[in-house]
Tab-separated table of C-alpha atoms in Angstrom:
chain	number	residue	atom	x	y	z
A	1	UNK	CA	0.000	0.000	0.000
A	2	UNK	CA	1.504	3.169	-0.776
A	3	UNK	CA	0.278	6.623	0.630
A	4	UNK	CA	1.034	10.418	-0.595
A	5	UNK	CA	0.249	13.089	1.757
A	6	UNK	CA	-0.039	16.861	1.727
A	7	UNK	CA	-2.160	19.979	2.356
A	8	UNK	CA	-1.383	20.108	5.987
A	9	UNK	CA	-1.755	16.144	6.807
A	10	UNK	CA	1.858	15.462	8.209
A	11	UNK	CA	1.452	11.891	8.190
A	12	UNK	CA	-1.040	8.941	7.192
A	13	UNK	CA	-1.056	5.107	9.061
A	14	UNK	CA	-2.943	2.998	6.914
A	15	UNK	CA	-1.545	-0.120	8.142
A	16	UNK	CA	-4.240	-1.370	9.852
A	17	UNK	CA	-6.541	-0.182	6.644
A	18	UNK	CA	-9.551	-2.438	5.732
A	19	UNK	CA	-10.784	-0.770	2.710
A	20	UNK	CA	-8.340	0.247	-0.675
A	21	UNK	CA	-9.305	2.509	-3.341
A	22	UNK	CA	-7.230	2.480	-6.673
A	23	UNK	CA	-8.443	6.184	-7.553
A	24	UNK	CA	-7.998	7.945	-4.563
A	25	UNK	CA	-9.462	9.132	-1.698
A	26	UNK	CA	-11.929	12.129	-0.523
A	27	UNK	CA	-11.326	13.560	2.877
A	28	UNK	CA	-13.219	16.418	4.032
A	29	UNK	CA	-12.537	19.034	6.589
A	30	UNK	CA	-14.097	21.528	8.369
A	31	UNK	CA	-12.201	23.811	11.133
A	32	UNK	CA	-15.518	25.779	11.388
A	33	UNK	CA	-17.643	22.660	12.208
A	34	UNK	CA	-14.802	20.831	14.015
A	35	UNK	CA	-15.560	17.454	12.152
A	36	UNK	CA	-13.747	15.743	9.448
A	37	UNK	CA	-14.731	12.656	6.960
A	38	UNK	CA	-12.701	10.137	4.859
A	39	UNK	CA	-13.796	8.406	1.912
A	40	UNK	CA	-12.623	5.161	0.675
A	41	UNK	CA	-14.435	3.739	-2.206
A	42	UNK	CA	-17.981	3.339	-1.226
A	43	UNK	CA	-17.283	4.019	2.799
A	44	UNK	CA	-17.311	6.630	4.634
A	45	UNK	CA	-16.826	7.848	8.427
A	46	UNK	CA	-17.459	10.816	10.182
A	47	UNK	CA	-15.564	12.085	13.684
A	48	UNK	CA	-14.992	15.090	15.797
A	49	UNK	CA	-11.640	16.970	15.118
A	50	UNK	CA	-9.374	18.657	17.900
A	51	UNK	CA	-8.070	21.440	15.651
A	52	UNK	CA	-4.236	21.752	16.619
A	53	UNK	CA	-2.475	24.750	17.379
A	54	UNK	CA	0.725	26.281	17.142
A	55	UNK	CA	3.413	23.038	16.187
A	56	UNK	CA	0.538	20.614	17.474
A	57	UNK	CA	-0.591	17.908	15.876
A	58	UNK	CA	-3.884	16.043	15.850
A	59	UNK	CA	-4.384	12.560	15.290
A	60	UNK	CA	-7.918	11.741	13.173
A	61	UNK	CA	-8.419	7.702	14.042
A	62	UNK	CA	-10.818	6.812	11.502
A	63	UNK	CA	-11.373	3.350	13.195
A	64	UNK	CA	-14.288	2.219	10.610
A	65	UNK	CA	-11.820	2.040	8.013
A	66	UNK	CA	-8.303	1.287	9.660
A	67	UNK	CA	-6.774	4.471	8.854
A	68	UNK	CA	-5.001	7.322	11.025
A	69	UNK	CA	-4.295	10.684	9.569
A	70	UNK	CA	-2.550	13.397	11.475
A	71	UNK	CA	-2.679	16.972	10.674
A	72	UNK	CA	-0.837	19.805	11.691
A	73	UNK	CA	-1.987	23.734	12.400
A	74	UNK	CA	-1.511	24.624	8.545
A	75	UNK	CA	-4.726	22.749	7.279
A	76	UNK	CA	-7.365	24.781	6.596
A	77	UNK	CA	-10.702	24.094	5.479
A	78	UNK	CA	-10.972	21.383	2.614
A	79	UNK	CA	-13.175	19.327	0.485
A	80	UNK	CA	-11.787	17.517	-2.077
A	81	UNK	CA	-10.879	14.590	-3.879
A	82	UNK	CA	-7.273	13.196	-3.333
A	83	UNK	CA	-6.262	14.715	-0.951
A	84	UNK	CA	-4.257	11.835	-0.218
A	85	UNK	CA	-4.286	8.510	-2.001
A	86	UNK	CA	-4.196	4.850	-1.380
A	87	UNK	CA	-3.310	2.381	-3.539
A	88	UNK	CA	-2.098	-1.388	-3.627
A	89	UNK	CA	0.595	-2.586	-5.561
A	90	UNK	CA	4.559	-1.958	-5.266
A	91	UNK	CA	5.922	1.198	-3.860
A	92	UNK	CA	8.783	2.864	-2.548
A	93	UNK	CA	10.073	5.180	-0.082
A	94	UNK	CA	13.522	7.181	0.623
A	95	UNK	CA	14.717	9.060	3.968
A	96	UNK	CA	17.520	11.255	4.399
A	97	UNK	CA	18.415	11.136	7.880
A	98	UNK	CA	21.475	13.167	9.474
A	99	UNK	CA	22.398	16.524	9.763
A	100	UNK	CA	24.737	16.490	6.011
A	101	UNK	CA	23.493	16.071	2.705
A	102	UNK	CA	25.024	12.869	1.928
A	103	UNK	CA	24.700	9.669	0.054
A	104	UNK	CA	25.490	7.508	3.438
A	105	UNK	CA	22.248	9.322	5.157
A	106	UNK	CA	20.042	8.353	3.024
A	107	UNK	CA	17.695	5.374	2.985
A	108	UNK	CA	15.833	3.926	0.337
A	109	UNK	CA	13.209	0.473	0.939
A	110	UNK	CA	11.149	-1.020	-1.515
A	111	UNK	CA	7.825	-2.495	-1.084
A	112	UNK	CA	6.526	-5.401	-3.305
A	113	UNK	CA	2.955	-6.105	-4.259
A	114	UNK	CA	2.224	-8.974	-1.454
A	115	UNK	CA	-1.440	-9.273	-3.132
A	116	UNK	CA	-2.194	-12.966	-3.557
A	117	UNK	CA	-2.923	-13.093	-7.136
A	118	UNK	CA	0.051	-11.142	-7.625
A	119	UNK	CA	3.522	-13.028	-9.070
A	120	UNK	CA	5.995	-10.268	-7.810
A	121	UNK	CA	6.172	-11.997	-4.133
A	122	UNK	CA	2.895	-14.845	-3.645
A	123	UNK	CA	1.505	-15.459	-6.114
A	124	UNK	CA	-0.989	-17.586	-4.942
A	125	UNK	CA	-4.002	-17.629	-7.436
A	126	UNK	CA	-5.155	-21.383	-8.743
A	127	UNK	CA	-7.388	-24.163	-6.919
A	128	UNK	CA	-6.933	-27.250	-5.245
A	129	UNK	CA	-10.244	-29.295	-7.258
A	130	UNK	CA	-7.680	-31.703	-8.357
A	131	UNK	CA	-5.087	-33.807	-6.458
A	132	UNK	CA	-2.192	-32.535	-9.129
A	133	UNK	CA	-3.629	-28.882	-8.322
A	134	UNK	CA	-3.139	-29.510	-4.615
A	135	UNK	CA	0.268	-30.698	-5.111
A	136	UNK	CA	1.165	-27.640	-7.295
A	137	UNK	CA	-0.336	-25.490	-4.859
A	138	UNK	CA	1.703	-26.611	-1.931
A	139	UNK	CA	4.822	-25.760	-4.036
A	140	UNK	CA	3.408	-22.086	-4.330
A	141	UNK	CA	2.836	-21.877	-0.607
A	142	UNK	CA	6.249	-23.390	0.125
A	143	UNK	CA	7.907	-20.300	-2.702
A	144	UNK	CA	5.199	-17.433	-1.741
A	145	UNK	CA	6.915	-18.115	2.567
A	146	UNK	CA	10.370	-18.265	1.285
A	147	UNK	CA	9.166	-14.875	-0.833
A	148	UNK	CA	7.808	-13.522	2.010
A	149	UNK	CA	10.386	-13.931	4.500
A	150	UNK	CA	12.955	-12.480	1.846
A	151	UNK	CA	11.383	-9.839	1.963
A	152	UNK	CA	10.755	-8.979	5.661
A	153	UNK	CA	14.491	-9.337	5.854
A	154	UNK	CA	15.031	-6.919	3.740
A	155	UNK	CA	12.708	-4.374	5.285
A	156	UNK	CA	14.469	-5.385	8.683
A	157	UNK	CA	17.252	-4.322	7.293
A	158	UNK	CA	16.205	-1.275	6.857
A	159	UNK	CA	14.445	-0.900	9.878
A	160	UNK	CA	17.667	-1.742	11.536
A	161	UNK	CA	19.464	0.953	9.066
A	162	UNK	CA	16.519	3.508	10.447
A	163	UNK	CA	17.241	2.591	14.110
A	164	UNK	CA	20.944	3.195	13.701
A	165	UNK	CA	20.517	6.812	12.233
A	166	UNK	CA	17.783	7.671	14.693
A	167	UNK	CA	20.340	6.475	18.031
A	168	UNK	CA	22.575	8.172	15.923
A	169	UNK	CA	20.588	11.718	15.875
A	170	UNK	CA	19.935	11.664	19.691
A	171	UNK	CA	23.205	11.008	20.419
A	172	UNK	CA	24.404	13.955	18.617
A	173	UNK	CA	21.332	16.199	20.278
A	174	UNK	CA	22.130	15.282	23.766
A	175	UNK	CA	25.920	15.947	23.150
A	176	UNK	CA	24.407	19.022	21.445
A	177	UNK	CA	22.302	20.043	24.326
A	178	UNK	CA	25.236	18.652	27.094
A	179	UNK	CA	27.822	21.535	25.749
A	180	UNK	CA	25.334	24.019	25.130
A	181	UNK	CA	24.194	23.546	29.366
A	182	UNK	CA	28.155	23.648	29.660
A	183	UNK	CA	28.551	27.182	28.177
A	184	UNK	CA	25.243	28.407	29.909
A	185	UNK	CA	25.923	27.326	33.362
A	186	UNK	CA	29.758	28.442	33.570
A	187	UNK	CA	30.774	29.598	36.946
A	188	UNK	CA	31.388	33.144	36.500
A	189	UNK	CA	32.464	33.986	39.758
A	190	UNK	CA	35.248	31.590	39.426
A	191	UNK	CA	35.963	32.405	35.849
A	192	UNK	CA	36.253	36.268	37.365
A	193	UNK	CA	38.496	34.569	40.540
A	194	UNK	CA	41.063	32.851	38.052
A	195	UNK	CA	40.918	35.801	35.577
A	196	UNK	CA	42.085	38.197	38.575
A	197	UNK	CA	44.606	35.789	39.700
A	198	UNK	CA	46.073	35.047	36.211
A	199	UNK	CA	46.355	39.118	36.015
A	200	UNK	CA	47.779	39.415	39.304
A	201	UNK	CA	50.282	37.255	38.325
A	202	UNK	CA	51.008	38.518	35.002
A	203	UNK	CA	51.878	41.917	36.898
A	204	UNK	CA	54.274	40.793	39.391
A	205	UNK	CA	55.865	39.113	36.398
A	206	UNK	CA	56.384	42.244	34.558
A	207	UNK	CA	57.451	44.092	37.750
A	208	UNK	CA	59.973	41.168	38.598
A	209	UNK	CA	61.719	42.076	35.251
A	210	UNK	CA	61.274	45.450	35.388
A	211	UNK	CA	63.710	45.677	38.870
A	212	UNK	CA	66.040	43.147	37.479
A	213	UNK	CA	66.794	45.394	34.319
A	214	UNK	CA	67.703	47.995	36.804
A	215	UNK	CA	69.909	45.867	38.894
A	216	UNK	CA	72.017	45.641	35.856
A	217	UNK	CA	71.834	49.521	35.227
A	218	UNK	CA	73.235	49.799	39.025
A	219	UNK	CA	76.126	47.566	38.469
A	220	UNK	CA	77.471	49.032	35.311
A	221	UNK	CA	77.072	52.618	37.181
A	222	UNK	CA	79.413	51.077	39.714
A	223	UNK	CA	81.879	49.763	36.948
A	224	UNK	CA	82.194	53.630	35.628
């Protein structure tokens, strides 16, 4: 299932989805009114809508149809088809995560059609009216799990890949944040204590060379 978002919804979860639409989808919403509807194919469902605020978010659980969409503060008042879409089939997807614009931050997963009449991944469409049908068909079962478990490998994988560069991220926040709190909570009392010290110091230095330039003045007086 592959989703496209926009017009201030920041994010979609169809996973749990029980109805697809190859065309699209109609979602309506009304800050005014404070309710919002989605439309796959031939069903519908109505809820109440906690407009967010600000950088809130607000999740809309659709439950009827298995579908989550959260907007943000920038969506205004729509009513229109596609909005969104949902469709079945193969899809893909790429992050860049990281603070550079690099090659090594960026991840890319692939999603094959896992429909049963499909022969990307399952392919699983044929009877079992016949013993020889049966015995074919338990050859397609055994290929459609090995397909299948190919593939969640490969999306663990990337999950894995994900995971990395988010520990990564945090890591370099809370270093982020840790010197930041450094530079903010400095001790300036002491700083000023050593700084006065140091200076102190620096002076009788200067003075200590001062006086022993002069000693040497006084002894070649002498030597005159």
């Amino acid at each position: 299932m592959s989703i496209t978002a926009g017009n201030g919804i920041s994010g979609i979860d169809a996973t749990n989805a029980s109805v697809t639409a190859a065309t699209g989808v109609t979602f309506q919403y009304s800050a005014t009114a404070g309710t919002a509807t989605l439309t796959i194919g031939a069903t519908s469902q109505n809820i109440a809508v906690a407009t967010p605020t600000g950088l809130n978010t607000s999740v809309l659980n659709f439950s009827n149809l298995g579908v989550k969409v959260t907007i943000n503060a920038s969506l205004q008042t729509i009513s229109a088809a596609n909005v969104f879409t949902v469709s079945t089939g193969a899809s893909s997807f790429t992050y860049y995560m990281g603070d550079e614009n690099q090659a090594y931050n960026k991840i890319t997963a692939s999603l094959k059609n896992f429909q049963t009449t499909s022969t990307d991944v399952l392919n699983l469409s044929g009877d079992i009216s016949t013993q020889s049908n049966a015995q074919t068909y338990l050859g397609l079962i055994d290929t459609a799990v090995g397909n299948l478990t190919t593939e969640r490998g490969n999306l663990g994988a990337k999950m894995n890949q994900i995971s990395y560069h988010v520990a990564n991220m945090q890591s370099m926040s809370q270093n982020t944040k840790a010197a930041t709190s450094t530079i903010m909570d400095a001790d300036f009392a002491s700083e000023m204590a050593t700084f006065t010290k140091d200076q102190i110091l620096t002076q009788a230095g200067v003075s200590m060379l001062a006086q022993a330039n002069q000693m040497n003045q006084q002894i070649l007086s002498l030597l005159k």
